[in-house]
Coordinates of N, CA and C in Angstrom, one line a residue:
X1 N -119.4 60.2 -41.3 CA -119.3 59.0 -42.2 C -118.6 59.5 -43.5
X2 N -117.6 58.4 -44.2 CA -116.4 58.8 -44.9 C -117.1 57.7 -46.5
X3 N -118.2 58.2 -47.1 CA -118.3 57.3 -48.3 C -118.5 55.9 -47.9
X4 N -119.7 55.7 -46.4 CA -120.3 55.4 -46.2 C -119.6 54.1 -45.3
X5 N -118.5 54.9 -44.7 CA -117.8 54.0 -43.9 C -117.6 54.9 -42.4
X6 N -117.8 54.6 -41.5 CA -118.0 55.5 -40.0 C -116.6 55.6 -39.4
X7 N -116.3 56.9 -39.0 CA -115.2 57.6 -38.8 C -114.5 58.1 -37.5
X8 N -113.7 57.4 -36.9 CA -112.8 57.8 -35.4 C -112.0 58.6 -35.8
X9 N -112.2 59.1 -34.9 CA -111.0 60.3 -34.6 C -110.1 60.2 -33.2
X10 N -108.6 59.9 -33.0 CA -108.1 59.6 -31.7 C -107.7 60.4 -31.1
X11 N -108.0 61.2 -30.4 CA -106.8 62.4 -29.6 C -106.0 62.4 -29.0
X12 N -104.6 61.7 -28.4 CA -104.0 61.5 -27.4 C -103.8 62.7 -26.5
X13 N -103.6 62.9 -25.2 CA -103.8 64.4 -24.7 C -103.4 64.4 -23.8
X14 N -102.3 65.4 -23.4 CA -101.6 65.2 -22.0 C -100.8 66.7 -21.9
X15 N -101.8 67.3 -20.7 CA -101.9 68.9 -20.6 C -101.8 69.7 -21.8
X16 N -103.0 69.2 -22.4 CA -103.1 69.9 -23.6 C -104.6 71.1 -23.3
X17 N -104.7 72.0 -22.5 CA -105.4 72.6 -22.0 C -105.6 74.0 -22.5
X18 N -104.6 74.6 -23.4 CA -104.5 75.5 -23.6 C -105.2 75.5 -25.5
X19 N -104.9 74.6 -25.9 CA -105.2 74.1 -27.1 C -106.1 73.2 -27.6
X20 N -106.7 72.3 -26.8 CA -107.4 70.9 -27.2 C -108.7 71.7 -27.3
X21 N -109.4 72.6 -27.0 CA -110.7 72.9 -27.7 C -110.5 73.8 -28.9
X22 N -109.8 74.3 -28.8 CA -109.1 74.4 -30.8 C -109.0 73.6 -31.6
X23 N -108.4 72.2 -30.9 CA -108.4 71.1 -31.6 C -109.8 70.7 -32.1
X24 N -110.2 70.2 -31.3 CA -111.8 69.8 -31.5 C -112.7 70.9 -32.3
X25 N -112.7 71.8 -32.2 CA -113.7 72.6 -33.1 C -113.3 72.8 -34.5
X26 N -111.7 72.2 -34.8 CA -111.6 72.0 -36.1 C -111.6 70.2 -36.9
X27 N -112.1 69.4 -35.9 CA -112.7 68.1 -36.0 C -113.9 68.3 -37.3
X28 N -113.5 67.5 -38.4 CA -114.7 68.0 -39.7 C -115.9 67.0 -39.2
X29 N -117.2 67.6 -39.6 CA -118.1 67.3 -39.4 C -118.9 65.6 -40.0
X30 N -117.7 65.1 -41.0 CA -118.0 63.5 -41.3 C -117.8 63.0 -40.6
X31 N -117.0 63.6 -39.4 CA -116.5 62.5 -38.3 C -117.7 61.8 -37.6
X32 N -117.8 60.5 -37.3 CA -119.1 60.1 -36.6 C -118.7 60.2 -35.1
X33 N -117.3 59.6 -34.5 CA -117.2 59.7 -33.4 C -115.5 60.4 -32.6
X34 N -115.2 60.9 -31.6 CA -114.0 61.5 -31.4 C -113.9 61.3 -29.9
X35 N -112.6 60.4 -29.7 CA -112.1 59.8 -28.6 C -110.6 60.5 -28.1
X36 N -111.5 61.2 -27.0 CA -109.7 61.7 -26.3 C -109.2 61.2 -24.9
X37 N -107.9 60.8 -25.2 CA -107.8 59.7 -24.3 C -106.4 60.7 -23.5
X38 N -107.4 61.2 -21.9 CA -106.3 62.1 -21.5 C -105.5 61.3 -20.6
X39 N -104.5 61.3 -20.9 CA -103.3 60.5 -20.5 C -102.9 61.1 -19.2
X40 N -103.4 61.2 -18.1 CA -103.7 61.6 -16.9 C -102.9 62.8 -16.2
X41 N -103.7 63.9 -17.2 CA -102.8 65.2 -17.4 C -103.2 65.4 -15.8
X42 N -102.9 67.0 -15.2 CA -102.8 67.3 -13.9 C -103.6 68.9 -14.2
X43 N -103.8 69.1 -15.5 CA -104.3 70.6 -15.5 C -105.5 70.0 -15.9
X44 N -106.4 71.5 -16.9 CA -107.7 70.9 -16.9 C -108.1 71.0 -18.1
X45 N -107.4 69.3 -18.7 CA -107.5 69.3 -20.3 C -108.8 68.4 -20.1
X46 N -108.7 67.7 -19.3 CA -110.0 66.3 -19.2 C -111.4 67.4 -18.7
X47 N -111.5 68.3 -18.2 CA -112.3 69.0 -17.4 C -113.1 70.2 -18.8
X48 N -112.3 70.4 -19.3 CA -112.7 70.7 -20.5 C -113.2 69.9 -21.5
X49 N -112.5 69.1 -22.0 CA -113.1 67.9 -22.8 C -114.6 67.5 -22.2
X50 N -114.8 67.0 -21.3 CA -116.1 66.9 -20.9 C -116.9 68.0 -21.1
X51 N -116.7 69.3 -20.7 CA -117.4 70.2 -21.1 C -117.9 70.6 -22.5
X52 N -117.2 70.1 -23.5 CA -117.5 70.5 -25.0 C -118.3 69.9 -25.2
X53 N -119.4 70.8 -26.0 CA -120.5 71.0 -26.5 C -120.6 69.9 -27.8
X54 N -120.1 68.6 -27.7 CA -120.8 67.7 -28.9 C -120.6 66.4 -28.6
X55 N -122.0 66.1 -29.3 CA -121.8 64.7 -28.4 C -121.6 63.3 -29.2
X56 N -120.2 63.7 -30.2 CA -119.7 62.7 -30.6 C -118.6 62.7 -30.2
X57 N -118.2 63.7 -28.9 CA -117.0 63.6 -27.9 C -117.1 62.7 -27.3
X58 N -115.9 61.9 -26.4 CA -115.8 60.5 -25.6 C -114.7 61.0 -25.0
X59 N -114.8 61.2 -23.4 CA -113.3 61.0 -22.8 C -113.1 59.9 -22.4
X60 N -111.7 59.7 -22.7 CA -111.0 58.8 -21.7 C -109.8 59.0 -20.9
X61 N -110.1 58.3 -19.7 CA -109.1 58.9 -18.9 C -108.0 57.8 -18.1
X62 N -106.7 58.2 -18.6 CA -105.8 57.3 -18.1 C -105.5 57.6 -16.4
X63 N -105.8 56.8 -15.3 CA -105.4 56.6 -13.9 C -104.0 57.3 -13.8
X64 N -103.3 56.8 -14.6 CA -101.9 57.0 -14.5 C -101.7 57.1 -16.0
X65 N -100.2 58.3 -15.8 CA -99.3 58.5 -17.5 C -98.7 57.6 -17.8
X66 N -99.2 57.0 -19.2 CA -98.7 55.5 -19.6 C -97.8 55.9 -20.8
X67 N -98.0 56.6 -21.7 CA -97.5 57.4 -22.7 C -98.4 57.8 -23.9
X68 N -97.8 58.9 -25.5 CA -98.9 58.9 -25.9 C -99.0 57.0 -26.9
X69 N -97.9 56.5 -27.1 CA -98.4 55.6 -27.8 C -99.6 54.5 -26.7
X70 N -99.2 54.6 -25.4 CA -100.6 53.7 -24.6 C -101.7 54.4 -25.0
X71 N -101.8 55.7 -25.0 CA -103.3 56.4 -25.2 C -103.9 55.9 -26.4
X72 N -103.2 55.5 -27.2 CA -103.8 55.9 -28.9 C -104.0 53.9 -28.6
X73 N -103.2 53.1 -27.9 CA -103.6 52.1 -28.2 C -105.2 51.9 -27.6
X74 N -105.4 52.8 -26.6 CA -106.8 52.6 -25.8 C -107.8 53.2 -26.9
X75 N -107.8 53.9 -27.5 CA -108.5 55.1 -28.4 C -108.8 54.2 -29.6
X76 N -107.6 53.2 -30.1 CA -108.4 52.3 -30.9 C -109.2 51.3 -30.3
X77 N -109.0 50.7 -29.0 CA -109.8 49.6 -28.6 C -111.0 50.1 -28.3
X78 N -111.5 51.4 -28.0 CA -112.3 52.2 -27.7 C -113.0 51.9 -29.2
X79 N -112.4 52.9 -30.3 CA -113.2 52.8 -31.3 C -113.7 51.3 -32.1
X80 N -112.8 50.2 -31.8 CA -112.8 48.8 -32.3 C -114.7 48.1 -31.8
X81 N -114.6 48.4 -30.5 CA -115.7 47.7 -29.7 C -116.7 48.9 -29.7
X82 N -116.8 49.8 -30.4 CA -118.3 50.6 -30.9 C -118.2 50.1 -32.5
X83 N -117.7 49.5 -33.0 CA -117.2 49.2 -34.4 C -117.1 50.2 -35.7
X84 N -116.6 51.3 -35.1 CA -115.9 51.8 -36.3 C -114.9 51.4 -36.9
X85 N -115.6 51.8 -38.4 CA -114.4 51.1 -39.5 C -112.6 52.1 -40.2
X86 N -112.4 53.7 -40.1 CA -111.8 54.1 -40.1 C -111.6 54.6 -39.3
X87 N -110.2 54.8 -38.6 CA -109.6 54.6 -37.6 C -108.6 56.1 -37.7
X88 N -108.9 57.0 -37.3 CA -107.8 58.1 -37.7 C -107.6 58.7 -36.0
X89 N -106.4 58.9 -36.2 CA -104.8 59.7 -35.0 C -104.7 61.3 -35.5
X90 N -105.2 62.1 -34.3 CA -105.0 63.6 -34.9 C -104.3 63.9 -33.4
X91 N -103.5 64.6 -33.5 CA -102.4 65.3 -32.4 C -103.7 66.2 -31.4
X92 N -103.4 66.4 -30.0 CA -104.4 67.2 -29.6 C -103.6 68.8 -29.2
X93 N -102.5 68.8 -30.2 CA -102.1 70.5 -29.6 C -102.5 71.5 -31.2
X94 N -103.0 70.4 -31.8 CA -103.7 71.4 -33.3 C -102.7 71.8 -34.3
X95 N -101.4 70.4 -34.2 CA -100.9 70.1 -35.0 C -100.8 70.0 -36.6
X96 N -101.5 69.3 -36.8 CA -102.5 68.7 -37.4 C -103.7 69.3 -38.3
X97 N -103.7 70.0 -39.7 CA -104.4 70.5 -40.6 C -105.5 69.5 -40.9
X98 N -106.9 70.3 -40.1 CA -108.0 68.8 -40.6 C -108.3 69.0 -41.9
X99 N -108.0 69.6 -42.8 CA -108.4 69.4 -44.2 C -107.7 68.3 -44.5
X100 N -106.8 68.1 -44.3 CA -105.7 67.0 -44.6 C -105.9 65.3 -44.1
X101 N -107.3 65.5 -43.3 CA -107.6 63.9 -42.5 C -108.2 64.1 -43.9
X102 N -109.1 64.1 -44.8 CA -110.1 63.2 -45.7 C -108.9 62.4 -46.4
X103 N -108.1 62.9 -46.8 CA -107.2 61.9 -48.2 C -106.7 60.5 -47.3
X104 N -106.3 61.2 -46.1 CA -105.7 60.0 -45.1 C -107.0 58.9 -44.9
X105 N -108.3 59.5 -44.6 CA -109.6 58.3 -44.7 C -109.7 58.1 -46.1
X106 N -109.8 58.5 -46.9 CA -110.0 58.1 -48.0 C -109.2 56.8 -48.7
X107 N -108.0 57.3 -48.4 CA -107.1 56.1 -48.6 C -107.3 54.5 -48.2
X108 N -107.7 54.6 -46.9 CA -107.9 53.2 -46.3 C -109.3 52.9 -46.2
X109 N -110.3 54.3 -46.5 CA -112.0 53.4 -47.0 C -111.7 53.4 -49.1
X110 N -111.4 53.6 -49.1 CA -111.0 53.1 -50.5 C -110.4 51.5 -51.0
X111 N -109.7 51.5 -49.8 CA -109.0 50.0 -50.0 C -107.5 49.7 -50.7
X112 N -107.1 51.0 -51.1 CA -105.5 51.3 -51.7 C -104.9 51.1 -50.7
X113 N -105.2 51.3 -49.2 CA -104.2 51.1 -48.2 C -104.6 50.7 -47.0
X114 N -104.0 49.6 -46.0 CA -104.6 49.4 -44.8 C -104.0 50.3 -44.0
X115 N -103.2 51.4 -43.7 CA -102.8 52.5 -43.2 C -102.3 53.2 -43.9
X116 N -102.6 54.6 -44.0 CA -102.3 55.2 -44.5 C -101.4 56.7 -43.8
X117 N -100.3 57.4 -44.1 CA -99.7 57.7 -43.1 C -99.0 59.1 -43.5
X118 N -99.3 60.6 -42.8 CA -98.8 61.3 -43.3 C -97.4 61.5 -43.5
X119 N -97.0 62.3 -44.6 CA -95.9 62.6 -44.9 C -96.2 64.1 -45.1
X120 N -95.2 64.7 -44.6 CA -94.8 66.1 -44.3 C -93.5 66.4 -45.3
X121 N -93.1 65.9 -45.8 CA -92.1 65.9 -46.7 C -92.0 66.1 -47.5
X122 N -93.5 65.3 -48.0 CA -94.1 65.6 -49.5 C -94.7 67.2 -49.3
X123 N -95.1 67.7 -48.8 CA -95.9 68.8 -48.9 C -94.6 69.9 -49.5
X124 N -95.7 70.7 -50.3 CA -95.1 72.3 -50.9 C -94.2 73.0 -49.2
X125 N -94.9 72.8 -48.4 CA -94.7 73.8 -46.8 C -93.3 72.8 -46.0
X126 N -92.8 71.6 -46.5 CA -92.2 70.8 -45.9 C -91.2 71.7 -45.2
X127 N -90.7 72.9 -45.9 CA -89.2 74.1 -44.5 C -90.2 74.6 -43.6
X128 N -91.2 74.4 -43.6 CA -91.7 74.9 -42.4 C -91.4 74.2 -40.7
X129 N -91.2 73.0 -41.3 CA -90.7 72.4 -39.9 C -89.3 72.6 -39.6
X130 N -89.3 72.5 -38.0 CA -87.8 73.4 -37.9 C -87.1 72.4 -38.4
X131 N -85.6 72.6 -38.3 CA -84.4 72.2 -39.1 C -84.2 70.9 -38.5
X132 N -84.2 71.0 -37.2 CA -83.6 70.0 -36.3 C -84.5 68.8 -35.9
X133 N -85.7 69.1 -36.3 CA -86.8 68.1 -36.5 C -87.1 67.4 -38.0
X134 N -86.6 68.2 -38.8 CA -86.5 67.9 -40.4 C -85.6 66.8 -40.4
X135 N -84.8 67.1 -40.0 CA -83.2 66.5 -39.8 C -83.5 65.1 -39.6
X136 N -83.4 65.1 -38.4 CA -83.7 64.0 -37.4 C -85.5 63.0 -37.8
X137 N -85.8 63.7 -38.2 CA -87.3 62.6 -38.9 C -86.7 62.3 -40.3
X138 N -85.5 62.4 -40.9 CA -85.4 61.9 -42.2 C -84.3 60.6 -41.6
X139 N -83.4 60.9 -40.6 CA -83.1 59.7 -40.2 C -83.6 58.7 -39.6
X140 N -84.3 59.1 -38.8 CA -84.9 57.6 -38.3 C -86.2 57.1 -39.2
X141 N -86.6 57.9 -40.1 CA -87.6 57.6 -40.9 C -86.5 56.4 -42.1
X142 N -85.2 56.7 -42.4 CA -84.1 56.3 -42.9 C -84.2 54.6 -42.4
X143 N -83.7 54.3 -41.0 CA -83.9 53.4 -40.2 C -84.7 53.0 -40.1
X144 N -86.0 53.4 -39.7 CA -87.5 52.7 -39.8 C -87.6 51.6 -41.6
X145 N -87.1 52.5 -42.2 CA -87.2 51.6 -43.4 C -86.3 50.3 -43.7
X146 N -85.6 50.6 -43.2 CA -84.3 49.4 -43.4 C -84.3 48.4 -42.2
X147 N -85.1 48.6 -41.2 CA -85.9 47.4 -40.3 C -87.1 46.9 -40.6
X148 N -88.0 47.8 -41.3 CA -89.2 47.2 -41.8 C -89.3 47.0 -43.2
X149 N -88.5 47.6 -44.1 CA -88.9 47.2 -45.6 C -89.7 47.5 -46.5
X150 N -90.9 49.0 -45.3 CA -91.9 50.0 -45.8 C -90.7 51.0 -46.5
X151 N -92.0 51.6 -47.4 CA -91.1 52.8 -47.9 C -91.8 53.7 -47.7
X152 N -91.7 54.2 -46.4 CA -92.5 55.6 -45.9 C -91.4 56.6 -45.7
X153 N -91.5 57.3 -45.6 CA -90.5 58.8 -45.7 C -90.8 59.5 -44.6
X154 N -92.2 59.2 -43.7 CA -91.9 60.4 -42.8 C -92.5 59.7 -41.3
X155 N -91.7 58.7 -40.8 CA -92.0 57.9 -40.0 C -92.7 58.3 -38.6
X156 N -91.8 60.0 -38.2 CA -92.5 60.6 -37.5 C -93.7 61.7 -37.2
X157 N -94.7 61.8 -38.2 CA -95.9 62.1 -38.3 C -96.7 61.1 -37.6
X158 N -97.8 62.0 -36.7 CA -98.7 61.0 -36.0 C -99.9 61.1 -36.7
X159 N -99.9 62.0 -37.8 CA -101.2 61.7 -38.4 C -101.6 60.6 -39.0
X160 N -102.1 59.8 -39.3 CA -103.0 58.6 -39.6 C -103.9 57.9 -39.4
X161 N -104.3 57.0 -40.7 CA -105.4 56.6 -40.5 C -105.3 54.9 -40.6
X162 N -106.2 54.3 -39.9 CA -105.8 52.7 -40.1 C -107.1 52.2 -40.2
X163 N -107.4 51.2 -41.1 CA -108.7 50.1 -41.5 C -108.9 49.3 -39.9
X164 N -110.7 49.2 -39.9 CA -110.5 48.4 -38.4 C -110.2 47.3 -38.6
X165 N -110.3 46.6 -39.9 CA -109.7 45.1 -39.9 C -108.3 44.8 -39.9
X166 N -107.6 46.0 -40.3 CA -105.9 45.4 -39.9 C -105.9 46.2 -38.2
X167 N -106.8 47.1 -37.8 CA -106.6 46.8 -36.4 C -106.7 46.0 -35.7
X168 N -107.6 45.2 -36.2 CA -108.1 43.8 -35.1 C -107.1 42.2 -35.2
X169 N -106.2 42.9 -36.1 CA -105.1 42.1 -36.1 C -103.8 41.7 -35.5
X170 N -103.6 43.2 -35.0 CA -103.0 43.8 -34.0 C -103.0 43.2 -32.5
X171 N -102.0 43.3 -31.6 CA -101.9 42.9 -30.6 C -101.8 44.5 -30.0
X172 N -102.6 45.5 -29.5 CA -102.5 46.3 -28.8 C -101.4 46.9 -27.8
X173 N -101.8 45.1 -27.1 CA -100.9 45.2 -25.6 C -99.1 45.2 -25.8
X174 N -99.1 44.9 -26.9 CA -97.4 45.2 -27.6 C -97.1 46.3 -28.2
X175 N -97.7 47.5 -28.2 CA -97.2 48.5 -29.0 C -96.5 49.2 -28.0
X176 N -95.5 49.9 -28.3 CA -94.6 50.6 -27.5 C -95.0 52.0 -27.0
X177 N -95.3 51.9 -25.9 CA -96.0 53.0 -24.8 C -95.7 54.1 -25.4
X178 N -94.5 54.8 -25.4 CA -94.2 56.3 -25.2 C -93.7 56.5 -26.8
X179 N -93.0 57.5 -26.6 CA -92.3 58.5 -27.9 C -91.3 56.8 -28.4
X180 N -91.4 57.0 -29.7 CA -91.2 56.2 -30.7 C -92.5 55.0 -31.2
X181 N -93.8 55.4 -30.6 CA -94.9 54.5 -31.0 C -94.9 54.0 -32.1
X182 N -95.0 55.7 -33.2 CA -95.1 55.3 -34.7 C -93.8 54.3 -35.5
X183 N -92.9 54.2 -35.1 CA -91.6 53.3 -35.4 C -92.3 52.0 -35.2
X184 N -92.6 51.8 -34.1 CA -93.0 50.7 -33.5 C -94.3 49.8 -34.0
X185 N -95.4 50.6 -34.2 CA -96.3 50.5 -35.6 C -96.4 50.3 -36.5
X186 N -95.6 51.0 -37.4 CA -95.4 50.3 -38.5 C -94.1 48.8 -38.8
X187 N -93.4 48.6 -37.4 CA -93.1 47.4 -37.3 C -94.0 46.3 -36.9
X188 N -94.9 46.3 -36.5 CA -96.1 45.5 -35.9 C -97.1 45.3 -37.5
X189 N -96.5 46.3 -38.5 CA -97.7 46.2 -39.3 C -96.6 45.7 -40.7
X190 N -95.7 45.8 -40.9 CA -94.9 44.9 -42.1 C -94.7 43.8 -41.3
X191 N -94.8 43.4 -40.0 CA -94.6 42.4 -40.0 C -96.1 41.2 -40.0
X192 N -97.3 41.7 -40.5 CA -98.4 41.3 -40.9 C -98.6 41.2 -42.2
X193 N -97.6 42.1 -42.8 CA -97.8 42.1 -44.8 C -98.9 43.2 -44.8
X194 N -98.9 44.4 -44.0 CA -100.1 45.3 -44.3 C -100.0 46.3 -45.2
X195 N -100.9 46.8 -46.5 CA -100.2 47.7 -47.0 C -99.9 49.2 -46.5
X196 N -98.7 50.2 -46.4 CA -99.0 51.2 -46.2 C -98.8 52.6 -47.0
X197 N -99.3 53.2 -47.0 CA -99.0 54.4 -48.2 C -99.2 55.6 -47.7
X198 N -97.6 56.3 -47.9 CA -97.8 58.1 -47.8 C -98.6 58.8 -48.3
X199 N -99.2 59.7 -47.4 CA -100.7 61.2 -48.0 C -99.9 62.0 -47.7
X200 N -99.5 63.2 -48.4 CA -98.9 64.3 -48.2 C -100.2 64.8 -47.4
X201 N -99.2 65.7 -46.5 CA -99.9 66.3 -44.9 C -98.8 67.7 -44.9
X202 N -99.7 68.8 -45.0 CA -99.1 70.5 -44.2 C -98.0 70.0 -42.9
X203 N -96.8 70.4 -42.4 CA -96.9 70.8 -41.3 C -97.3 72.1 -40.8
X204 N -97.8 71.8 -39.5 CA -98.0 73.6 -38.9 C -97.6 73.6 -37.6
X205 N -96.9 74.4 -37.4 CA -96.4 75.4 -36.5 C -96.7 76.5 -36.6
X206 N -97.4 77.3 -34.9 CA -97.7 78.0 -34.7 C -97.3 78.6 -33.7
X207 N -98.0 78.9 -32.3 CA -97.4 79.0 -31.3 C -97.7 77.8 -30.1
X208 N -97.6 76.5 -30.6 CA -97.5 75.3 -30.4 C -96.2 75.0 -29.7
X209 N -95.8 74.4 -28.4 CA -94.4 73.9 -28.3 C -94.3 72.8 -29.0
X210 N -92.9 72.6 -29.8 CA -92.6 71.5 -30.3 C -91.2 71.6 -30.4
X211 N -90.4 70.5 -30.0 CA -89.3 70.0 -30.0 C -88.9 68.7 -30.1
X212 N -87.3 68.7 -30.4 CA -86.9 67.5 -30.3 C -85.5 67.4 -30.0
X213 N -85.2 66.7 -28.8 CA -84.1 66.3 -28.3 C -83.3 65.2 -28.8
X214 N -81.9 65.4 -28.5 CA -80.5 64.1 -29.0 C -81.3 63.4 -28.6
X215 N -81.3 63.2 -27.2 CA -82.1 61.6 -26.7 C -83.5 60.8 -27.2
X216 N -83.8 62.1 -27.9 CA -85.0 61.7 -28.1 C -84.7 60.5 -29.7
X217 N -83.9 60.6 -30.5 CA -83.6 60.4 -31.6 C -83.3 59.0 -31.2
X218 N -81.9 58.9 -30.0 CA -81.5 57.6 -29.6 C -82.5 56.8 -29.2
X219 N -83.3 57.4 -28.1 CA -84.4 56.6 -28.1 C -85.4 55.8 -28.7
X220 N -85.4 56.6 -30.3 CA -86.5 55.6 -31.0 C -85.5 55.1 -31.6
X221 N -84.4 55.2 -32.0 CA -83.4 54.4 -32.8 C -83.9 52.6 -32.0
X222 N -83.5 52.9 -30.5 CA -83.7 51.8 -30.0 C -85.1 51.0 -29.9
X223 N -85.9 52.0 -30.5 CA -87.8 51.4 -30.1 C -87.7 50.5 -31.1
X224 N -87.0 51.4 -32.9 CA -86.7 50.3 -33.6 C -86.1 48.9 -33.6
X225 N -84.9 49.4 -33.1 CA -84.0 47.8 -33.3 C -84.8 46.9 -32.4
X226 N -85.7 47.2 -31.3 CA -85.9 46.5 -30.2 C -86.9 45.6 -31.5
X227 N -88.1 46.6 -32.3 CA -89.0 45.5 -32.7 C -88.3 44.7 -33.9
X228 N -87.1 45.2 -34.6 CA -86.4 45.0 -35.6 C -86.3 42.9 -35.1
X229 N -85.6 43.1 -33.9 CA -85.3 41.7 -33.4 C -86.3 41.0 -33.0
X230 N -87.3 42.1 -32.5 CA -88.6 40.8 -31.9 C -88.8 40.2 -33.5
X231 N -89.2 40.9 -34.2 CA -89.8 40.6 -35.2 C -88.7 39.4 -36.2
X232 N -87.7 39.5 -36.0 CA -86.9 38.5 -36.6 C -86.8 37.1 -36.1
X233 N -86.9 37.4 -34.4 CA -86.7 36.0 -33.7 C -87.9 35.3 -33.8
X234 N -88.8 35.9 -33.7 CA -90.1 35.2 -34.7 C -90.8 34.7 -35.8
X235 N -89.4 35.2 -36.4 CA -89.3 34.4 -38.0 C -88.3 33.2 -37.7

C-alpha cells in the first residue's frame, strides 16, 4: 500500500525464464498485489512464477500469444475486479529500476496525474540506452505527440502507472495487441482528456536482450496513425 492507496504491479511475460524471478524479488514490498500475465510462453517462465515463494503473486496464463499490449490489458482487468486503485506496468526481463516505481505511484495516488509515465530521457543515465533505440524513441515519441497533443517525450517506456478510475474508463478490448501498445494508450487516453505526466525513470541494460528493428519503428508509426483517425472520425 502506496499512502494508503493498494498497489498492482503488471508483468507481461513471454519466455522470460531466465530473468522473471529476478524480476519479482526486486518487486518493493508496498506492493499489495503482482500479476504476471504469461503470454503463452513455451519455456518455463509460467512454471516458475507459480513456484515463487509469495503470495501476492497471481499467474495468468494466455491459451494463446496475443501480444504484450493484450497481456497488460488482462493484468489490468485482473487488478480492476480485485479493486486495486494503482495500477503500475513493470517489464518482466528486469528492465525496469524498482526504485523508480514509487514516484510513478506517487504521482497518480497523489492526484497530479491520472497516468503517469516513464521518461528515460530525463534521467542523468539517458546514453545509456543504445543509439538506435535513443534515436528511434525520440521519433515516434515526436509523432505520438503531434496525434495526441500529450507532451510526453518518451512514448516508448513501458513503465507506468495508471489510477483505477481512468482505467475503468477505458475500453480494454480496443487497445492494440502487440508492439506499439504504449502509442496506442496514450491515444485512448487524450482522447478522454486524461491527465498525463513524465517521472524521470533510469534505463538499464545489462545482459538483457533488447532491440529494435526498421520495421519495428514503421510499425508503430502506423499503431499511431491508425488511432490518430479512429479517434478523429469520432469527433
Amino acid at each position: 500500500m502506496w499512502k494508503g492507496a493498494r498497489v498492482a504491479v503488471i508483468i507481461p511475460a513471454y519466455q522470460e525464464q531466465r530473468i522473471i524471478l529476478r524480476t519479482l524479488r526486486g518487486i518493493p514490498g508496498y506492493v499489495d498485489r503482482v500479476y504476471v500475465v504469461d503470454d503463452a510462453s513455451s519455456d518455463d517462465t509460467a512454471s516458475l512464477v507459480e513456484g515463487y515463494a509469495d503470495a501476492r503473486v497471481s499467474l495468468i496464463r494466455h491459451a494463446q500469444n496475443r501480444g504484450v499490449g493484450a497481456a497488460i490489458a488482462t493484468g489490468y482487468t485482473a487488478a480492476l475486479n480485485e479493486g486495486l486503485e494503482a495500477l503500475a506496468v513493470m517489464a518482466a526481463d528486469d528492465q525496469m529500476h524498482p526504485d523508480d516505481l514509487a514516484p510513478l505511484i506517487d504521482a497518480v495516488v497523489s492526484g497530479t496525474a491520472d497516468y503517469a509515465k516513464g521518461n528515460r530521457f530525463a534521467h542523468p543515465r539517458a546514453t545509456d540506452m543504445p543509439f538506435a533505440r535513443r534515436s528511434a524513441g525520440r521519433v515516434l515519441s515526436a509523432l505520438t505527440r503531434l496525434a495526441t497533443g500529450l507532451r510526453v517525450q518518451d512514448t516508448q517506456c513501458g513503465y507506468t502507472a495508471l489510477s483505477a478510475r481512468t482505467a475503468r474508463t477505458l475500453s480494454w478490448s480496443e487497445l492494440w495487441p502487440r508492439y506499439g501498445y504504449p502509442n496506442d494508450l496514450l491515444g485512448l487516453l487524450a482522447a478522454r482528456g486524461a491527465r498525463v505526466q513524465d517521472v524521470p525513470v533510469r534505463p538499464v541494460y545489462a545482459d538483457e536482450d533488447s532491440g529494435i528493428r526498421p520495421w519495428h519503428a514503421f510499425s508503430v508509426a502506423g499503431v499511431i496513425a491508425r488511432r490518430w483517425w479512429r479517434t478523429r472520425v469520432r469527433l
